[in-house]
mmCIF file of C-alpha atoms and ligand atoms in Angstrom:
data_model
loop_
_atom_site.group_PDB
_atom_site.id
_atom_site.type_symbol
_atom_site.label_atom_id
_atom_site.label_comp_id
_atom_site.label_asym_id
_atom_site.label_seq_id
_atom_site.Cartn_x
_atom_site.Cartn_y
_atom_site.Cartn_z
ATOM 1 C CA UNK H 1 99.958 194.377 254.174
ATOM 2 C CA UNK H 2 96.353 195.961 253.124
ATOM 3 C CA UNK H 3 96.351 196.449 250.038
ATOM 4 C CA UNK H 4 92.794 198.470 249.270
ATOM 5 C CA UNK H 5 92.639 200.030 245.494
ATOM 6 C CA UNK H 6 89.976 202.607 245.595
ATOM 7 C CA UNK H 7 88.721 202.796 241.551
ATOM 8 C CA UNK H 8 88.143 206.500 242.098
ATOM 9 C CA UNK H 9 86.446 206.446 238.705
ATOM 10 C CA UNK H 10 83.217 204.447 240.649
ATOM 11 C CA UNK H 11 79.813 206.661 241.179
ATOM 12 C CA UNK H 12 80.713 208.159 245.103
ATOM 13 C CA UNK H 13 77.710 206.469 246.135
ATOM 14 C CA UNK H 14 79.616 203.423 245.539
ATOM 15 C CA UNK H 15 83.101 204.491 246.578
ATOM 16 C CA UNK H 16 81.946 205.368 249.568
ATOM 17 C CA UNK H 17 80.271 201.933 249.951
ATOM 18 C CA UNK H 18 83.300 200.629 249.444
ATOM 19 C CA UNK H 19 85.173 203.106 252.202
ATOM 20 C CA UNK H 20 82.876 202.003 254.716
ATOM 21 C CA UNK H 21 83.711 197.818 254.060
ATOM 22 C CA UNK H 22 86.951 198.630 253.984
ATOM 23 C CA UNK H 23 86.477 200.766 257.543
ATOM 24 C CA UNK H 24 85.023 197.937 258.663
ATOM 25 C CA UNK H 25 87.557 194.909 257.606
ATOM 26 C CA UNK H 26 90.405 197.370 258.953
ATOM 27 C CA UNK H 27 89.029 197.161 262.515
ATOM 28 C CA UNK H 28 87.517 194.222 263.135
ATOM 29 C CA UNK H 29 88.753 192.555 266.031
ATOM 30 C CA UNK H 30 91.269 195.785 267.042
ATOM 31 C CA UNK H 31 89.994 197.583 270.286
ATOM 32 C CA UNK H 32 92.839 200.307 270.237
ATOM 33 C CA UNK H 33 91.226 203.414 269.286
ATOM 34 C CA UNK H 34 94.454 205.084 268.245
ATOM 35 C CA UNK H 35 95.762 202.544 266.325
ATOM 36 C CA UNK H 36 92.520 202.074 264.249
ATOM 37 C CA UNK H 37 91.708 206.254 264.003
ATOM 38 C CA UNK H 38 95.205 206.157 262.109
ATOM 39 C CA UNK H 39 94.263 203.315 259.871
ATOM 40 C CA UNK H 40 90.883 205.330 259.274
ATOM 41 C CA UNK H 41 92.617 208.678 258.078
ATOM 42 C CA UNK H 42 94.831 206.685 255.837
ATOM 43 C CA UNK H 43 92.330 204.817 254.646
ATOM 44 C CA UNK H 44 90.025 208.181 253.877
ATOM 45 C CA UNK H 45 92.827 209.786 252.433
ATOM 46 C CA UNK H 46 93.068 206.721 249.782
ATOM 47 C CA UNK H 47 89.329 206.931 249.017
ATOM 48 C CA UNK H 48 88.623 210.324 248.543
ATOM 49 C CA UNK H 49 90.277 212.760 246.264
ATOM 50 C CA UNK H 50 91.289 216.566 246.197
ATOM 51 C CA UNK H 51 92.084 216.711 250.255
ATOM 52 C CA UNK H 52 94.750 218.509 252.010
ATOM 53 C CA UNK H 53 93.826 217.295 255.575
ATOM 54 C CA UNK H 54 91.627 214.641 256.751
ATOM 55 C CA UNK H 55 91.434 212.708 260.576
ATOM 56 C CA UNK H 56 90.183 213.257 263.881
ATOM 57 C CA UNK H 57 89.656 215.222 266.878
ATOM 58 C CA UNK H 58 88.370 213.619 269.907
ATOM 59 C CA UNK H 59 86.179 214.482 272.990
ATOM 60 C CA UNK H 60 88.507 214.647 275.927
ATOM 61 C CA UNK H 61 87.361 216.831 279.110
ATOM 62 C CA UNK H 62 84.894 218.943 277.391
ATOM 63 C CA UNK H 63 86.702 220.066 274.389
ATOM 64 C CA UNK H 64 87.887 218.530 271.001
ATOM 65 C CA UNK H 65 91.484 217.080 271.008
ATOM 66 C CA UNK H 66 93.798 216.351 268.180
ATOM 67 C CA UNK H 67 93.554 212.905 266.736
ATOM 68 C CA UNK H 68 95.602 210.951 264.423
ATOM 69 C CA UNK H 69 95.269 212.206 260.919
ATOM 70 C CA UNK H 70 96.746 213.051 257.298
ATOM 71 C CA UNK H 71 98.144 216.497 256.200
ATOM 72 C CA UNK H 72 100.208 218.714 257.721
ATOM 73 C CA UNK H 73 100.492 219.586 261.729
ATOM 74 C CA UNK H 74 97.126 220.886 262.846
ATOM 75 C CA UNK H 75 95.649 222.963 265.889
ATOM 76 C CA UNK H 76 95.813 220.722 268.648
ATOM 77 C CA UNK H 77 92.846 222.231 270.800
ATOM 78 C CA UNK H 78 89.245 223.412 269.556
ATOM 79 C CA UNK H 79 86.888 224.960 272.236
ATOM 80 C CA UNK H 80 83.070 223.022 271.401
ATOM 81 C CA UNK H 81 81.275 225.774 269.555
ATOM 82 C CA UNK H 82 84.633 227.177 267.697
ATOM 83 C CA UNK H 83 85.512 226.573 264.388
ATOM 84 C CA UNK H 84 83.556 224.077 261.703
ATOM 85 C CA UNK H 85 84.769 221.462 264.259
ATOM 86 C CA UNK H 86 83.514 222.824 267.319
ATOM 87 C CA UNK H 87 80.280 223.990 265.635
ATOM 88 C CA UNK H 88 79.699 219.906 264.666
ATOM 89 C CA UNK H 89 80.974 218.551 268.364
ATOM 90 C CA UNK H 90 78.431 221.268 269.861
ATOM 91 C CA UNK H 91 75.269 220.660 267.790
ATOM 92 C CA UNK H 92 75.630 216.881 267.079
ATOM 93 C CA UNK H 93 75.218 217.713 263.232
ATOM 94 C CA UNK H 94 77.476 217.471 259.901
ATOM 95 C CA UNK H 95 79.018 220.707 258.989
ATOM 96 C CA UNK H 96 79.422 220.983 255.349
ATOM 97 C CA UNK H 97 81.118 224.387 254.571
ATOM 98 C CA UNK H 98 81.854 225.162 250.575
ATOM 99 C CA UNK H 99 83.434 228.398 251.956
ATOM 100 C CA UNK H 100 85.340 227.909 254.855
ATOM 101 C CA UNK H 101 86.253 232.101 254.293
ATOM 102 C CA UNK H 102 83.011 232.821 254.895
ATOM 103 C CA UNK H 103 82.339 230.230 258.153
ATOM 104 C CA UNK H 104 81.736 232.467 260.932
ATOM 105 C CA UNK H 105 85.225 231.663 263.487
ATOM 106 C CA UNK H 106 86.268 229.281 261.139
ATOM 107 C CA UNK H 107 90.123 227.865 262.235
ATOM 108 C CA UNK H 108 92.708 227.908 260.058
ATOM 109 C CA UNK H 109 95.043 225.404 260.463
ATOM 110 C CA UNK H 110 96.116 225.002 256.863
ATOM 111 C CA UNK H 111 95.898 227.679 255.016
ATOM 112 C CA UNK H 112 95.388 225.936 251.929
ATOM 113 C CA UNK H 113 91.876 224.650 253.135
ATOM 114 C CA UNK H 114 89.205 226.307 251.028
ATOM 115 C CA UNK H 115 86.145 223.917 251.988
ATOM 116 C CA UNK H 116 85.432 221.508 254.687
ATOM 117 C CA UNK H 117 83.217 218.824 255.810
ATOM 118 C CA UNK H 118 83.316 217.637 259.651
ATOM 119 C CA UNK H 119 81.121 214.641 260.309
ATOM 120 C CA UNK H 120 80.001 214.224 264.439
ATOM 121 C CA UNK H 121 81.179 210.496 265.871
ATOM 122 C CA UNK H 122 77.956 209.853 267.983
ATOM 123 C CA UNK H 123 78.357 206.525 270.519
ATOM 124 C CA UNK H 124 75.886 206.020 273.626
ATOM 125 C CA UNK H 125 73.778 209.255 272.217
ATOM 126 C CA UNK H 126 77.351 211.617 272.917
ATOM 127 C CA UNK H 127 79.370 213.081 270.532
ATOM 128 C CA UNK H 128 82.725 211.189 271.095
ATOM 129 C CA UNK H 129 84.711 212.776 268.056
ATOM 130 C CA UNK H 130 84.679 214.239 264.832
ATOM 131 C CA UNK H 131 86.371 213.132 261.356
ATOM 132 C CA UNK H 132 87.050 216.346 259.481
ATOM 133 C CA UNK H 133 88.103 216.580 255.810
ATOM 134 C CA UNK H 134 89.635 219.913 254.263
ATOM 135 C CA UNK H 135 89.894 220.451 250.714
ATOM 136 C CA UNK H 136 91.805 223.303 248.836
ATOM 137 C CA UNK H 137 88.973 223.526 246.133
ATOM 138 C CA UNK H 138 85.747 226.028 247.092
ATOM 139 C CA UNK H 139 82.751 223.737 247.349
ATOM 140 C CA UNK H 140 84.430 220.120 247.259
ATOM 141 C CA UNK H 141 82.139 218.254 248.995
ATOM 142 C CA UNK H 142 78.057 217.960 248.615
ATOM 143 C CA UNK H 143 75.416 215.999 250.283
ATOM 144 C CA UNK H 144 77.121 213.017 248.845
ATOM 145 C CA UNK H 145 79.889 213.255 251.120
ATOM 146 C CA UNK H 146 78.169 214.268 253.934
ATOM 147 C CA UNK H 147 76.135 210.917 253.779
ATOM 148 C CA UNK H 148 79.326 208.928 252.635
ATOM 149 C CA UNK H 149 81.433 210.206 255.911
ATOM 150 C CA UNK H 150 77.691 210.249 258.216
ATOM 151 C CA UNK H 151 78.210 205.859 257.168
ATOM 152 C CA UNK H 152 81.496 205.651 257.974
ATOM 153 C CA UNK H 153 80.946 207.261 261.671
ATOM 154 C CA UNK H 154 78.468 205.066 262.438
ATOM 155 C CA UNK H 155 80.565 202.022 261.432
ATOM 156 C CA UNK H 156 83.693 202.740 263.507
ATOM 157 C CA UNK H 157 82.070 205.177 266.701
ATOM 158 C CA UNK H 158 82.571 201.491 268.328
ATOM 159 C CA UNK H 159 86.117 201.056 267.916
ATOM 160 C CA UNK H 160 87.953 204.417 268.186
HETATM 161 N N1 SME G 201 89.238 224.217 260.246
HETATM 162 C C1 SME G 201 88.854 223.512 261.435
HETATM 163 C C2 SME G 201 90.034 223.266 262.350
HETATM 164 C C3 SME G 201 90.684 221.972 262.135
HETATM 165 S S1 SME G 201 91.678 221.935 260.789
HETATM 166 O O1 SME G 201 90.929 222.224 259.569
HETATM 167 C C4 SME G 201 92.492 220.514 260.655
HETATM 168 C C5 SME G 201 87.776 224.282 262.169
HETATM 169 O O2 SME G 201 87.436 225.410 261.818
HETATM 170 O O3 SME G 201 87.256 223.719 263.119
#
């Protein structure tokens, strides 16, 4: 069993200190990406509050692929350069989108999702995947976030 307790009453700054040890004692020694991008998305979906989808999509041939996540069934295929997803796989950057309404080609796989933050996986220089987080509140996530979810790609673009 893992048991992590998130205190979800600690500064972000912290909890997301704390996301990022956990990340890393959940992998250690596990080379199966699969297996360890599910434990991720659970593990994110523990830590951070007011979500209604967060996992990832992968780099396979050219275009982002459905990864294991949390939330309900999600497009399986993004284009790079469509969507908030495609937009971070394509420019190697963080998207953070308080609107996703007024995203330009935005995808709407739940239509619950009112903000979004999707966070590039970088390994070798490439983007390899992306972790995405949805929230049905307008503006959910801030810089904070962004910087929490930038530490926890760079932690784990080894072992997924
Ligand atoms: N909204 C995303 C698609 C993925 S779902 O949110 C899970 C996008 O525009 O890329």
């Amino acid at each position: 069993m893992y048991a992590f307790t998130p205190d979800r009453s600690l500064p972000r700054s912290e909890l997301y200190r704390e996301l990022a040890a956990s990340a890393r004692a959940l992998v250690a020694g596990e080379p199966d990406g699969v297996a360890n991008m599910a434990n991720l998305s659970a593990l994110i979906w523990q830590f951070v509050d007011r979500l209604n989808w967060a996992g990832f999509y992968r780099v396979v041939d050219g275009q982002l692929v459905l990864g294991p996540f949390q939330g309900k069934a999600a497009c399986i295929r993004i284009p790079f350069g469509q969507g908030v997803c495609g937009a971070a796989a394509q420019s190697g950057e963080t998207q953070l989108v308080p609107d996703v309404h007024a995203f330009p080609g935005h995808i709407a796989c739940d239509a619950a999702s009112r903000s979004e933050l999707v966070v590039p996986v970088i390994r070798g220089g490439q983007v390899i995947a992306v972790i995405d987080l949805d929230s049905p509140e307008p503006g959910r996530f801030d810089a904070e976030d962004a910087a929490g979810i930038e530490a926890l790609a760079k932690v784990i673009a080894a072992v997924i």
